[in-house]
Amino acid sequence: LCPLTLESPVSMMPDTAPVAQQVVSLQPEAPIVSTGGVYPQENGLTVHIQSDIPKQPFQFRFWMAWAVGVAGMLVYLLVSYLTVRRRVRVFLDTEPGVRQCDTIDTPFILGIFRPVIYLPSALSPESRDFVLAHERAHLRRKDHWWKPLGFLLLTVHWFNPLVWFAYKLFEQDIEMNCDESVVEGMDADLKQAYTMSIVSFAMQSKAKRYLVTPLGFSKANISKTEVTNRVKNI
Protein backbone atom coordinates (compact mmCIF):
# COMPACT_ATOMS: atom_id res chain seq x y z
CA LEU A 1 0.00 0.00 0.00
CA CYS A 2 2.98 2.34 0.31
CA PRO A 3 3.06 4.47 -2.88
CA LEU A 4 6.79 5.24 -2.55
CA THR A 5 9.87 3.11 -3.09
CA LEU A 6 11.96 3.01 0.08
CA GLU A 7 15.68 2.45 -0.44
CA SER A 8 18.41 1.66 2.08
CA PRO A 9 22.07 0.56 1.88
CA VAL A 10 21.17 -2.50 3.95
CA SER A 11 18.00 -3.43 2.07
CA MET A 12 17.37 -7.15 1.60
CA MET A 13 15.68 -6.46 -1.73
CA PRO A 14 17.78 -6.12 -4.92
CA ASP A 15 17.81 -2.92 -6.94
CA THR A 16 15.00 -3.38 -9.46
CA ALA A 17 15.47 -0.05 -11.26
CA PRO A 18 15.54 -0.61 -15.05
CA VAL A 19 18.76 0.04 -16.95
CA ALA A 20 18.39 3.49 -18.45
CA GLN A 21 20.86 2.94 -21.30
CA GLN A 22 21.55 0.21 -23.79
CA VAL A 23 24.30 -0.62 -26.32
CA VAL A 24 23.14 0.04 -29.88
CA SER A 25 26.38 -0.14 -31.91
CA LEU A 26 30.10 -0.87 -31.73
CA GLN A 27 32.68 1.09 -33.76
CA PRO A 28 36.53 0.69 -33.70
CA GLU A 29 39.12 3.26 -32.67
CA ALA A 30 36.86 6.29 -32.05
CA PRO A 31 36.57 8.09 -28.74
CA ILE A 32 32.98 8.70 -27.63
CA VAL A 33 31.89 11.86 -25.90
CA SER A 34 28.47 12.27 -24.27
CA THR A 35 26.87 14.41 -21.62
CA GLY A 36 28.45 12.11 -19.08
CA GLY A 37 32.02 12.51 -20.44
CA VAL A 38 34.38 10.29 -22.46
CA TYR A 39 33.69 6.56 -22.17
CA PRO A 40 36.75 4.26 -21.99
CA GLN A 41 37.58 1.97 -24.89
CA GLU A 42 37.97 -1.76 -24.52
CA ASN A 43 39.61 -4.12 -27.04
CA GLY A 44 39.73 -1.38 -29.63
CA LEU A 45 35.93 -0.92 -29.65
CA THR A 46 34.02 2.16 -28.64
CA VAL A 47 30.60 1.72 -27.05
CA HIS A 48 27.92 4.05 -28.36
CA ILE A 49 25.10 4.66 -25.88
CA GLN A 50 21.50 5.53 -26.61
CA SER A 51 19.19 6.82 -23.89
CA ASP A 52 16.22 4.63 -23.07
CA ILE A 53 14.58 6.93 -20.53
CA PRO A 54 10.74 7.13 -20.83
CA LYS A 55 9.42 10.26 -22.41
CA GLN A 56 8.43 12.98 -19.99
CA PRO A 57 4.97 13.71 -21.51
CA PHE A 58 3.81 10.14 -20.74
CA GLN A 59 4.87 10.40 -17.11
CA PHE A 60 3.18 13.77 -16.82
CA ARG A 61 -0.10 12.42 -18.20
CA PHE A 62 0.06 9.44 -15.85
CA TRP A 63 0.57 11.56 -12.74
CA MET A 64 -2.11 14.02 -13.84
CA ALA A 65 -4.61 11.17 -14.26
CA TRP A 66 -3.69 9.81 -10.82
CA ALA A 67 -4.06 13.27 -9.23
CA VAL A 68 -7.47 13.76 -10.86
CA GLY A 69 -8.61 10.42 -9.44
CA VAL A 70 -7.37 11.28 -5.95
CA ALA A 71 -9.10 14.67 -6.14
CA GLY A 72 -12.34 12.99 -7.20
CA MET A 73 -12.23 10.60 -4.25
CA LEU A 74 -11.58 13.46 -1.82
CA VAL A 75 -14.44 15.50 -3.31
CA TYR A 76 -16.74 12.51 -2.86
CA LEU A 77 -15.63 12.23 0.75
CA LEU A 78 -16.36 15.90 1.41
CA VAL A 79 -19.71 15.97 -0.41
CA SER A 80 -20.98 12.81 1.26
CA TYR A 81 -19.95 14.07 4.69
CA LEU A 82 -21.69 17.43 4.19
CA THR A 83 -24.79 15.68 2.82
CA VAL A 84 -25.15 13.45 5.87
CA ARG A 85 -24.41 16.39 8.18
CA ARG A 86 -27.23 18.34 6.57
CA ARG A 87 -29.65 15.45 6.98
CA VAL A 88 -29.00 15.16 10.71
CA ARG A 89 -28.87 18.87 11.56
CA VAL A 90 -32.13 18.47 13.51
CA PHE A 91 -31.89 15.86 16.25
CA LEU A 92 -32.83 15.00 19.82
CA ASP A 93 -30.24 14.11 22.44
CA THR A 94 -31.48 10.97 24.18
CA GLU A 95 -28.32 10.19 26.18
CA PRO A 96 -24.64 11.16 26.10
CA GLY A 97 -23.20 10.37 22.67
CA VAL A 98 -26.55 9.22 21.25
CA ARG A 99 -28.88 11.31 19.07
CA GLN A 100 -32.27 10.53 17.60
CA CYS A 101 -33.20 11.86 14.17
CA ASP A 102 -36.37 11.79 12.04
CA THR A 103 -34.63 12.07 8.66
CA ILE A 104 -32.69 8.79 8.73
CA ASP A 105 -33.89 5.20 8.46
CA THR A 106 -30.77 3.36 9.62
CA PRO A 107 -28.43 3.88 12.60
CA PHE A 108 -24.84 4.98 12.08
CA ILE A 109 -21.84 6.65 13.72
CA LEU A 110 -20.63 10.02 12.50
CA GLY A 111 -17.41 11.76 13.50
CA ILE A 112 -13.76 10.92 14.09
CA PHE A 113 -12.59 12.82 17.17
CA ARG A 114 -16.06 13.25 18.72
CA PRO A 115 -18.08 10.33 17.31
CA VAL A 116 -21.84 10.34 17.84
CA ILE A 117 -24.35 7.51 17.39
CA TYR A 118 -27.39 8.54 15.34
CA LEU A 119 -30.57 6.48 15.69
CA PRO A 120 -33.72 6.71 13.54
CA SER A 121 -36.79 7.92 15.40
CA ALA A 122 -38.78 4.96 14.10
CA LEU A 123 -36.45 2.50 15.79
CA SER A 124 -38.41 0.01 17.87
CA PRO A 125 -37.58 -0.41 21.57
CA GLU A 126 -36.81 -4.09 20.93
CA SER A 127 -34.10 -3.22 18.41
CA ARG A 128 -32.68 -0.21 20.24
CA ASP A 129 -30.57 -2.20 22.71
CA PHE A 130 -29.15 -4.39 19.93
CA VAL A 131 -28.34 -1.38 17.77
CA LEU A 132 -26.62 0.51 20.56
CA ALA A 133 -24.59 -2.56 21.50
CA HIS A 134 -23.43 -2.93 17.89
CA GLU A 135 -22.53 0.74 17.41
CA ARG A 136 -20.73 0.88 20.74
CA ALA A 137 -18.69 -2.14 19.68
CA HIS A 138 -17.54 -0.01 16.72
CA LEU A 139 -16.47 2.71 19.13
CA ARG A 140 -14.58 0.30 21.39
CA ARG A 141 -12.67 -1.05 18.38
CA LYS A 142 -11.91 2.51 17.17
CA ASP A 143 -13.48 1.66 13.81
CA HIS A 144 -14.35 5.33 13.35
CA TRP A 145 -10.55 5.79 12.95
CA TRP A 146 -9.73 2.67 10.98
CA LYS A 147 -12.39 3.11 8.33
CA PRO A 148 -11.30 6.64 7.28
CA LEU A 149 -7.70 5.39 7.20
CA GLY A 150 -8.78 2.54 4.93
CA PHE A 151 -10.59 5.01 2.67
CA LEU A 152 -7.48 7.20 2.43
CA LEU A 153 -5.45 4.16 1.33
CA LEU A 154 -8.16 3.42 -1.22
CA THR A 155 -7.93 7.03 -2.40
CA VAL A 156 -4.20 6.69 -3.07
CA HIS A 157 -4.74 3.39 -4.94
CA TRP A 158 -8.06 4.24 -6.62
CA PHE A 159 -6.81 2.73 -9.92
CA ASN A 160 -6.22 -0.72 -8.40
CA PRO A 161 -9.29 -3.01 -8.43
CA LEU A 162 -7.69 -5.32 -5.85
CA VAL A 163 -7.59 -2.48 -3.31
CA TRP A 164 -11.32 -1.81 -3.92
CA PHE A 165 -12.00 -5.49 -3.32
CA ALA A 166 -9.87 -5.45 -0.16
CA TYR A 167 -11.69 -2.35 1.12
CA LYS A 168 -15.06 -4.08 0.64
CA LEU A 169 -13.87 -7.12 2.60
CA PHE A 170 -12.43 -4.78 5.23
CA GLU A 171 -15.91 -3.25 5.74
CA GLN A 172 -17.52 -6.69 6.01
CA ASP A 173 -14.93 -7.83 8.55
CA ILE A 174 -15.63 -4.75 10.66
CA GLU A 175 -19.36 -5.51 10.79
CA MET A 176 -18.91 -9.23 11.47
CA ASN A 177 -16.47 -8.58 14.29
CA CYS A 178 -18.94 -6.24 15.97
CA ASP A 179 -21.70 -8.84 15.50
CA GLU A 180 -19.54 -11.42 17.25
CA SER A 181 -18.85 -9.01 20.08
CA VAL A 182 -22.56 -8.36 20.59
CA VAL A 183 -23.85 -11.95 20.44
CA GLU A 184 -21.12 -13.37 22.66
CA GLY A 185 -22.87 -15.01 25.58
CA MET A 186 -26.37 -14.67 24.07
CA ASP A 187 -28.77 -17.58 23.98
CA ALA A 188 -30.43 -18.73 20.74
CA ASP A 189 -33.53 -16.54 21.18
CA LEU A 190 -31.53 -13.33 21.63
CA LYS A 191 -29.32 -14.20 18.66
CA GLN A 192 -32.43 -14.69 16.55
CA ALA A 193 -33.83 -11.33 17.64
CA TYR A 194 -30.52 -9.62 16.89
CA THR A 195 -30.39 -11.26 13.46
CA MET A 196 -33.91 -10.12 12.64
CA SER A 197 -32.95 -6.53 13.45
CA ILE A 198 -30.16 -6.74 10.86
CA VAL A 199 -32.55 -8.15 8.24
CA SER A 200 -35.11 -5.47 9.06
CA PHE A 201 -32.67 -2.62 8.46
CA ALA A 202 -31.50 -4.22 5.22
CA MET A 203 -35.10 -4.36 3.96
CA GLN A 204 -35.70 -0.72 4.90
CA SER A 205 -32.57 0.42 3.09
CA LYS A 206 -33.86 -0.95 -0.22
CA ALA A 207 -36.70 1.54 -0.20
CA LYS A 208 -34.72 4.58 0.96
CA ARG A 209 -31.04 5.17 0.21
CA TYR A 210 -28.88 8.18 0.84
CA LEU A 211 -25.26 9.09 0.43
CA VAL A 212 -23.19 7.68 3.27
CA THR A 213 -19.86 9.19 4.17
CA PRO A 214 -16.78 6.97 4.61
CA LEU A 215 -16.30 8.83 7.90
CA GLY A 216 -19.29 7.02 9.39
CA PHE A 217 -20.94 3.62 9.59
CA SER A 218 -24.34 2.88 8.17
CA LYS A 219 -26.30 -0.11 6.97
CA ALA A 220 -27.99 1.90 4.22
CA ASN A 221 -26.03 0.21 1.42
CA ILE A 222 -25.97 -3.31 2.83
CA SER A 223 -26.32 -5.98 0.15
CA LYS A 224 -28.24 -9.25 0.20
CA THR A 225 -24.97 -11.20 0.12
CA GLU A 226 -23.60 -9.25 3.08
CA VAL A 227 -26.78 -9.84 5.08
CA THR A 228 -26.59 -13.56 4.31
CA ASN A 229 -22.94 -13.76 5.36
CA ARG A 230 -23.56 -11.88 8.61
CA VAL A 231 -26.54 -14.08 9.48
CA LYS A 232 -24.54 -17.26 8.82
CA ASN A 233 -21.66 -15.91 10.87
CA ILE A 234 -23.96 -15.17 13.84
PDB file of C-alpha atoms in Angstrom:
ATOM      1  CA  LEU A   1       0.000   0.000   0.000  1.00  0.00           C
ATOM      2  CA  CYS A   2       2.981   2.341   0.309  1.00  0.00           C
ATOM      3  CA  PRO A   3       3.059   4.468  -2.877  1.00  0.00           C
ATOM      4  CA  LEU A   4       6.788   5.237  -2.546  1.00  0.00           C
ATOM      5  CA  THR A   5       9.875   3.110  -3.091  1.00  0.00           C
ATOM      6  CA  LEU A   6      11.957   3.010   0.085  1.00  0.00           C
ATOM      7  CA  GLU A   7      15.680   2.452  -0.440  1.00  0.00           C
ATOM      8  CA  SER A   8      18.413   1.661   2.075  1.00  0.00           C
ATOM      9  CA  PRO A   9      22.074   0.557   1.879  1.00  0.00           C
ATOM     10  CA  VAL A  10      21.167  -2.501   3.953  1.00  0.00           C
ATOM     11  CA  SER A  11      17.995  -3.428   2.070  1.00  0.00           C
ATOM     12  CA  MET A  12      17.367  -7.149   1.602  1.00  0.00           C
ATOM     13  CA  MET A  13      15.677  -6.464  -1.734  1.00  0.00           C
ATOM     14  CA  PRO A  14      17.778  -6.119  -4.915  1.00  0.00           C
ATOM     15  CA  ASP A  15      17.810  -2.920  -6.945  1.00  0.00           C
ATOM     16  CA  THR A  16      14.997  -3.383  -9.461  1.00  0.00           C
ATOM     17  CA  ALA A  17      15.467  -0.054 -11.255  1.00  0.00           C
ATOM     18  CA  PRO A  18      15.539  -0.609 -15.052  1.00  0.00           C
ATOM     19  CA  VAL A  19      18.762   0.043 -16.945  1.00  0.00           C
ATOM     20  CA  ALA A  20      18.386   3.492 -18.455  1.00  0.00           C
ATOM     21  CA  GLN A  21      20.859   2.937 -21.296  1.00  0.00           C
ATOM     22  CA  GLN A  22      21.550   0.207 -23.791  1.00  0.00           C
ATOM     23  CA  VAL A  23      24.304  -0.622 -26.319  1.00  0.00           C
ATOM     24  CA  VAL A  24      23.141   0.042 -29.878  1.00  0.00           C
ATOM     25  CA  SER A  25      26.382  -0.140 -31.906  1.00  0.00           C
ATOM     26  CA  LEU A  26      30.097  -0.870 -31.731  1.00  0.00           C
ATOM     27  CA  GLN A  27      32.681   1.087 -33.756  1.00  0.00           C
ATOM     28  CA  PRO A  28      36.529   0.688 -33.696  1.00  0.00           C
ATOM     29  CA  GLU A  29      39.125   3.264 -32.667  1.00  0.00           C
ATOM     30  CA  ALA A  30      36.857   6.292 -32.051  1.00  0.00           C
ATOM     31  CA  PRO A  31      36.574   8.092 -28.739  1.00  0.00           C
ATOM     32  CA  ILE A  32      32.982   8.699 -27.634  1.00  0.00           C
ATOM     33  CA  VAL A  33      31.886  11.863 -25.900  1.00  0.00           C
ATOM     34  CA  SER A  34      28.474  12.270 -24.273  1.00  0.00           C
ATOM     35  CA  THR A  35      26.866  14.408 -21.615  1.00  0.00           C
ATOM     36  CA  GLY A  36      28.448  12.105 -19.083  1.00  0.00           C
ATOM     37  CA  GLY A  37      32.018  12.506 -20.440  1.00  0.00           C
ATOM     38  CA  VAL A  38      34.385  10.288 -22.462  1.00  0.00           C
ATOM     39  CA  TYR A  39      33.689   6.561 -22.171  1.00  0.00           C
ATOM     40  CA  PRO A  40      36.750   4.258 -21.993  1.00  0.00           C
ATOM     41  CA  GLN A  41      37.577   1.974 -24.885  1.00  0.00           C
ATOM     42  CA  GLU A  42      37.974  -1.755 -24.518  1.00  0.00           C
ATOM     43  CA  ASN A  43      39.613  -4.116 -27.040  1.00  0.00           C
ATOM     44  CA  GLY A  44      39.730  -1.376 -29.634  1.00  0.00           C
ATOM     45  CA  LEU A  45      35.926  -0.923 -29.649  1.00  0.00           C
ATOM     46  CA  THR A  46      34.022   2.160 -28.639  1.00  0.00           C
ATOM     47  CA  VAL A  47      30.598   1.716 -27.053  1.00  0.00           C
ATOM     48  CA  HIS A  48      27.918   4.046 -28.358  1.00  0.00           C
ATOM     49  CA  ILE A  49      25.104   4.659 -25.882  1.00  0.00           C
ATOM     50  CA  GLN A  50      21.503   5.531 -26.613  1.00  0.00           C
ATOM     51  CA  SER A  51      19.192   6.820 -23.893  1.00  0.00           C
ATOM     52  CA  ASP A  52      16.222   4.626 -23.072  1.00  0.00           C
ATOM     53  CA  ILE A  53      14.581   6.929 -20.534  1.00  0.00           C
ATOM     54  CA  PRO A  54      10.745   7.125 -20.829  1.00  0.00           C
ATOM     55  CA  LYS A  55       9.423  10.256 -22.407  1.00  0.00           C
ATOM     56  CA  GLN A  56       8.425  12.984 -19.991  1.00  0.00           C
ATOM     57  CA  PRO A  57       4.968  13.709 -21.505  1.00  0.00           C
ATOM     58  CA  PHE A  58       3.813  10.137 -20.737  1.00  0.00           C
ATOM     59  CA  GLN A  59       4.873  10.400 -17.106  1.00  0.00           C
ATOM     60  CA  PHE A  60       3.184  13.768 -16.817  1.00  0.00           C
ATOM     61  CA  ARG A  61      -0.103  12.418 -18.198  1.00  0.00           C
ATOM     62  CA  PHE A  62       0.061   9.440 -15.853  1.00  0.00           C
ATOM     63  CA  TRP A  63       0.572  11.564 -12.741  1.00  0.00           C
ATOM     64  CA  MET A  64      -2.110  14.015 -13.843  1.00  0.00           C
ATOM     65  CA  ALA A  65      -4.606  11.170 -14.258  1.00  0.00           C
ATOM     66  CA  TRP A  66      -3.686   9.813 -10.817  1.00  0.00           C
ATOM     67  CA  ALA A  67      -4.058  13.267  -9.231  1.00  0.00           C
ATOM     68  CA  VAL A  68      -7.468  13.762 -10.857  1.00  0.00           C
ATOM     69  CA  GLY A  69      -8.608  10.415  -9.440  1.00  0.00           C
ATOM     70  CA  VAL A  70      -7.375  11.277  -5.952  1.00  0.00           C
ATOM     71  CA  ALA A  71      -9.103  14.674  -6.143  1.00  0.00           C
ATOM     72  CA  GLY A  72     -12.341  12.995  -7.204  1.00  0.00           C
ATOM     73  CA  MET A  73     -12.235  10.599  -4.252  1.00  0.00           C
ATOM     74  CA  LEU A  74     -11.584  13.456  -1.817  1.00  0.00           C
ATOM     75  CA  VAL A  75     -14.437  15.501  -3.310  1.00  0.00           C
ATOM     76  CA  TYR A  76     -16.743  12.510  -2.863  1.00  0.00           C
ATOM     77  CA  LEU A  77     -15.629  12.226   0.754  1.00  0.00           C
ATOM     78  CA  LEU A  78     -16.359  15.900   1.410  1.00  0.00           C
ATOM     79  CA  VAL A  79     -19.705  15.973  -0.414  1.00  0.00           C
ATOM     80  CA  SER A  80     -20.980  12.808   1.264  1.00  0.00           C
ATOM     81  CA  TYR A  81     -19.945  14.068   4.695  1.00  0.00           C
ATOM     82  CA  LEU A  82     -21.688  17.426   4.192  1.00  0.00           C
ATOM     83  CA  THR A  83     -24.791  15.676   2.817  1.00  0.00           C
ATOM     84  CA  VAL A  84     -25.151  13.455   5.866  1.00  0.00           C
ATOM     85  CA  ARG A  85     -24.414  16.394   8.179  1.00  0.00           C
ATOM     86  CA  ARG A  86     -27.228  18.338   6.572  1.00  0.00           C
ATOM     87  CA  ARG A  87     -29.652  15.449   6.978  1.00  0.00           C
ATOM     88  CA  VAL A  88     -28.999  15.163  10.709  1.00  0.00           C
ATOM     89  CA  ARG A  89     -28.869  18.872  11.564  1.00  0.00           C
ATOM     90  CA  VAL A  90     -32.134  18.466  13.509  1.00  0.00           C
ATOM     91  CA  PHE A  91     -31.888  15.860  16.250  1.00  0.00           C
ATOM     92  CA  LEU A  92     -32.833  14.997  19.816  1.00  0.00           C
ATOM     93  CA  ASP A  93     -30.237  14.114  22.443  1.00  0.00           C
ATOM     94  CA  THR A  94     -31.476  10.975  24.184  1.00  0.00           C
ATOM     95  CA  GLU A  95     -28.325  10.189  26.182  1.00  0.00           C
ATOM     96  CA  PRO A  96     -24.642  11.164  26.104  1.00  0.00           C
ATOM     97  CA  GLY A  97     -23.201  10.368  22.670  1.00  0.00           C
ATOM     98  CA  VAL A  98     -26.550   9.222  21.252  1.00  0.00           C
ATOM     99  CA  ARG A  99     -28.883  11.309  19.075  1.00  0.00           C
ATOM    100  CA  GLN A 100     -32.275  10.528  17.599  1.00  0.00           C
ATOM    101  CA  CYS A 101     -33.200  11.858  14.173  1.00  0.00           C
ATOM    102  CA  ASP A 102     -36.374  11.789  12.036  1.00  0.00           C
ATOM    103  CA  THR A 103     -34.626  12.068   8.658  1.00  0.00           C
ATOM    104  CA  ILE A 104     -32.687   8.786   8.725  1.00  0.00           C
ATOM    105  CA  ASP A 105     -33.891   5.201   8.460  1.00  0.00           C
ATOM    106  CA  THR A 106     -30.769   3.358   9.624  1.00  0.00           C
ATOM    107  CA  PRO A 107     -28.425   3.876  12.596  1.00  0.00           C
ATOM    108  CA  PHE A 108     -24.843   4.982  12.080  1.00  0.00           C
ATOM    109  CA  ILE A 109     -21.838   6.646  13.718  1.00  0.00           C
ATOM    110  CA  LEU A 110     -20.629  10.017  12.498  1.00  0.00           C
ATOM    111  CA  GLY A 111     -17.413  11.755  13.499  1.00  0.00           C
ATOM    112  CA  ILE A 112     -13.758  10.924  14.095  1.00  0.00           C
ATOM    113  CA  PHE A 113     -12.592  12.823  17.173  1.00  0.00           C
ATOM    114  CA  ARG A 114     -16.064  13.246  18.719  1.00  0.00           C
ATOM    115  CA  PRO A 115     -18.082  10.333  17.312  1.00  0.00           C
ATOM    116  CA  VAL A 116     -21.845  10.343  17.844  1.00  0.00           C
ATOM    117  CA  ILE A 117     -24.347   7.513  17.389  1.00  0.00           C
ATOM    118  CA  TYR A 118     -27.394   8.536  15.343  1.00  0.00           C
ATOM    119  CA  LEU A 119     -30.572   6.481  15.686  1.00  0.00           C
ATOM    120  CA  PRO A 120     -33.717   6.709  13.537  1.00  0.00           C
ATOM    121  CA  SER A 121     -36.786   7.921  15.398  1.00  0.00           C
ATOM    122  CA  ALA A 122     -38.779   4.960  14.096  1.00  0.00           C
ATOM    123  CA  LEU A 123     -36.453   2.501  15.788  1.00  0.00           C
ATOM    124  CA  SER A 124     -38.413   0.009  17.869  1.00  0.00           C
ATOM    125  CA  PRO A 125     -37.581  -0.410  21.566  1.00  0.00           C
ATOM    126  CA  GLU A 126     -36.811  -4.086  20.934  1.00  0.00           C
ATOM    127  CA  SER A 127     -34.098  -3.219  18.412  1.00  0.00           C
ATOM    128  CA  ARG A 128     -32.677  -0.207  20.240  1.00  0.00           C
ATOM    129  CA  ASP A 129     -30.569  -2.202  22.711  1.00  0.00           C
ATOM    130  CA  PHE A 130     -29.150  -4.394  19.934  1.00  0.00           C
ATOM    131  CA  VAL A 131     -28.336  -1.381  17.768  1.00  0.00           C
ATOM    132  CA  LEU A 132     -26.623   0.512  20.562  1.00  0.00           C
ATOM    133  CA  ALA A 133     -24.592  -2.562  21.499  1.00  0.00           C
ATOM    134  CA  HIS A 134     -23.433  -2.934  17.887  1.00  0.00           C
ATOM    135  CA  GLU A 135     -22.531   0.735  17.413  1.00  0.00           C
ATOM    136  CA  ARG A 136     -20.728   0.884  20.744  1.00  0.00           C
ATOM    137  CA  ALA A 137     -18.693  -2.137  19.678  1.00  0.00           C
ATOM    138  CA  HIS A 138     -17.543  -0.011  16.722  1.00  0.00           C
ATOM    139  CA  LEU A 139     -16.467   2.712  19.125  1.00  0.00           C
ATOM    140  CA  ARG A 140     -14.576   0.301  21.391  1.00  0.00           C
ATOM    141  CA  ARG A 141     -12.670  -1.046  18.381  1.00  0.00           C
ATOM    142  CA  LYS A 142     -11.906   2.513  17.170  1.00  0.00           C
ATOM    143  CA  ASP A 143     -13.478   1.656  13.815  1.00  0.00           C
ATOM    144  CA  HIS A 144     -14.347   5.328  13.345  1.00  0.00           C
ATOM    145  CA  TRP A 145     -10.553   5.792  12.949  1.00  0.00           C
ATOM    146  CA  TRP A 146      -9.732   2.670  10.982  1.00  0.00           C
ATOM    147  CA  LYS A 147     -12.392   3.113   8.332  1.00  0.00           C
ATOM    148  CA  PRO A 148     -11.297   6.644   7.284  1.00  0.00           C
ATOM    149  CA  LEU A 149      -7.703   5.385   7.202  1.00  0.00           C
ATOM    150  CA  GLY A 150      -8.784   2.543   4.930  1.00  0.00           C
ATOM    151  CA  PHE A 151     -10.590   5.008   2.671  1.00  0.00           C
ATOM    152  CA  LEU A 152      -7.475   7.199   2.433  1.00  0.00           C
ATOM    153  CA  LEU A 153      -5.451   4.157   1.328  1.00  0.00           C
ATOM    154  CA  LEU A 154      -8.161   3.423  -1.224  1.00  0.00           C
ATOM    155  CA  THR A 155      -7.927   7.032  -2.402  1.00  0.00           C
ATOM    156  CA  VAL A 156      -4.198   6.692  -3.070  1.00  0.00           C
ATOM    157  CA  HIS A 157      -4.737   3.392  -4.941  1.00  0.00           C
ATOM    158  CA  TRP A 158      -8.063   4.240  -6.624  1.00  0.00           C
ATOM    159  CA  PHE A 159      -6.812   2.731  -9.916  1.00  0.00           C
ATOM    160  CA  ASN A 160      -6.217  -0.721  -8.396  1.00  0.00           C
ATOM    161  CA  PRO A 161      -9.290  -3.014  -8.427  1.00  0.00           C
ATOM    162  CA  LEU A 162      -7.686  -5.320  -5.846  1.00  0.00           C
ATOM    163  CA  VAL A 163      -7.593  -2.483  -3.313  1.00  0.00           C
ATOM    164  CA  TRP A 164     -11.319  -1.808  -3.924  1.00  0.00           C
ATOM    165  CA  PHE A 165     -12.000  -5.493  -3.315  1.00  0.00           C
ATOM    166  CA  ALA A 166      -9.872  -5.451  -0.162  1.00  0.00           C
ATOM    167  CA  TYR A 167     -11.694  -2.349   1.119  1.00  0.00           C
ATOM    168  CA  LYS A 168     -15.055  -4.084   0.639  1.00  0.00           C
ATOM    169  CA  LEU A 169     -13.870  -7.121   2.596  1.00  0.00           C
ATOM    170  CA  PHE A 170     -12.434  -4.784   5.232  1.00  0.00           C
ATOM    171  CA  GLU A 171     -15.907  -3.253   5.741  1.00  0.00           C
ATOM    172  CA  GLN A 172     -17.521  -6.688   6.008  1.00  0.00           C
ATOM    173  CA  ASP A 173     -14.928  -7.834   8.552  1.00  0.00           C
ATOM    174  CA  ILE A 174     -15.634  -4.748  10.658  1.00  0.00           C
ATOM    175  CA  GLU A 175     -19.356  -5.510  10.789  1.00  0.00           C
ATOM    176  CA  MET A 176     -18.910  -9.225  11.471  1.00  0.00           C
ATOM    177  CA  ASN A 177     -16.470  -8.582  14.292  1.00  0.00           C
ATOM    178  CA  CYS A 178     -18.940  -6.244  15.970  1.00  0.00           C
ATOM    179  CA  ASP A 179     -21.699  -8.836  15.501  1.00  0.00           C
ATOM    180  CA  GLU A 180     -19.538 -11.424  17.245  1.00  0.00           C
ATOM    181  CA  SER A 181     -18.846  -9.007  20.084  1.00  0.00           C
ATOM    182  CA  VAL A 182     -22.564  -8.359  20.593  1.00  0.00           C
ATOM    183  CA  VAL A 183     -23.850 -11.950  20.439  1.00  0.00           C
ATOM    184  CA  GLU A 184     -21.121 -13.368  22.664  1.00  0.00           C
ATOM    185  CA  GLY A 185     -22.872 -15.015  25.581  1.00  0.00           C
ATOM    186  CA  MET A 186     -26.370 -14.668  24.067  1.00  0.00           C
ATOM    187  CA  ASP A 187     -28.772 -17.579  23.980  1.00  0.00           C
ATOM    188  CA  ALA A 188     -30.433 -18.728  20.738  1.00  0.00           C
ATOM    189  CA  ASP A 189     -33.529 -16.537  21.175  1.00  0.00           C
ATOM    190  CA  LEU A 190     -31.532 -13.334  21.628  1.00  0.00           C
ATOM    191  CA  LYS A 191     -29.316 -14.197  18.665  1.00  0.00           C
ATOM    192  CA  GLN A 192     -32.427 -14.689  16.546  1.00  0.00           C
ATOM    193  CA  ALA A 193     -33.828 -11.331  17.637  1.00  0.00           C
ATOM    194  CA  TYR A 194     -30.520  -9.623  16.888  1.00  0.00           C
ATOM    195  CA  THR A 195     -30.385 -11.260  13.464  1.00  0.00           C
ATOM    196  CA  MET A 196     -33.913 -10.117  12.644  1.00  0.00           C
ATOM    197  CA  SER A 197     -32.948  -6.529  13.451  1.00  0.00           C
ATOM    198  CA  ILE A 198     -30.165  -6.741  10.858  1.00  0.00           C
ATOM    199  CA  VAL A 199     -32.545  -8.146   8.245  1.00  0.00           C
ATOM    200  CA  SER A 200     -35.115  -5.467   9.060  1.00  0.00           C
ATOM    201  CA  PHE A 201     -32.666  -2.615   8.461  1.00  0.00           C
ATOM    202  CA  ALA A 202     -31.502  -4.216   5.224  1.00  0.00           C
ATOM    203  CA  MET A 203     -35.096  -4.360   3.959  1.00  0.00           C
ATOM    204  CA  GLN A 204     -35.701  -0.725   4.896  1.00  0.00           C
ATOM    205  CA  SER A 205     -32.574   0.421   3.091  1.00  0.00           C
ATOM    206  CA  LYS A 206     -33.864  -0.955  -0.225  1.00  0.00           C
ATOM    207  CA  ALA A 207     -36.703   1.545  -0.204  1.00  0.00           C
ATOM    208  CA  LYS A 208     -34.717   4.583   0.955  1.00  0.00           C
ATOM    209  CA  ARG A 209     -31.043   5.167   0.211  1.00  0.00           C
ATOM    210  CA  TYR A 210     -28.877   8.180   0.844  1.00  0.00           C
ATOM    211  CA  LEU A 211     -25.257   9.093   0.429  1.00  0.00           C
ATOM    212  CA  VAL A 212     -23.191   7.679   3.268  1.00  0.00           C
ATOM    213  CA  THR A 213     -19.860   9.187   4.173  1.00  0.00           C
ATOM    214  CA  PRO A 214     -16.781   6.972   4.606  1.00  0.00           C
ATOM    215  CA  LEU A 215     -16.301   8.829   7.902  1.00  0.00           C
ATOM    216  CA  GLY A 216     -19.294   7.017   9.387  1.00  0.00           C
ATOM    217  CA  PHE A 217     -20.942   3.624   9.589  1.00  0.00           C
ATOM    218  CA  SER A 218     -24.341   2.884   8.166  1.00  0.00           C
ATOM    219  CA  LYS A 219     -26.304  -0.112   6.971  1.00  0.00           C
ATOM    220  CA  ALA A 220     -27.995   1.898   4.216  1.00  0.00           C
ATOM    221  CA  ASN A 221     -26.026   0.213   1.423  1.00  0.00           C
ATOM    222  CA  ILE A 222     -25.970  -3.313   2.827  1.00  0.00           C
ATOM    223  CA  SER A 223     -26.324  -5.975   0.147  1.00  0.00           C
ATOM    224  CA  LYS A 224     -28.235  -9.252   0.199  1.00  0.00           C
ATOM    225  CA  THR A 225     -24.967 -11.199   0.123  1.00  0.00           C
ATOM    226  CA  GLU A 226     -23.598  -9.252   3.075  1.00  0.00           C
ATOM    227  CA  VAL A 227     -26.779  -9.837   5.082  1.00  0.00           C
ATOM    228  CA  THR A 228     -26.586 -13.555   4.312  1.00  0.00           C
ATOM    229  CA  ASN A 229     -22.936 -13.758   5.356  1.00  0.00           C
ATOM    230  CA  ARG A 230     -23.563 -11.883   8.611  1.00  0.00           C
ATOM    231  CA  VAL A 231     -26.541 -14.077   9.482  1.00  0.00           C
ATOM    232  CA  LYS A 232     -24.544 -17.256   8.825  1.00  0.00           C
ATOM    233  CA  ASN A 233     -21.662 -15.906  10.872  1.00  0.00           C
ATOM    234  CA  ILE A 234     -23.956 -15.166  13.837  1.00  0.00           C
TER     235      ILE A 234
END
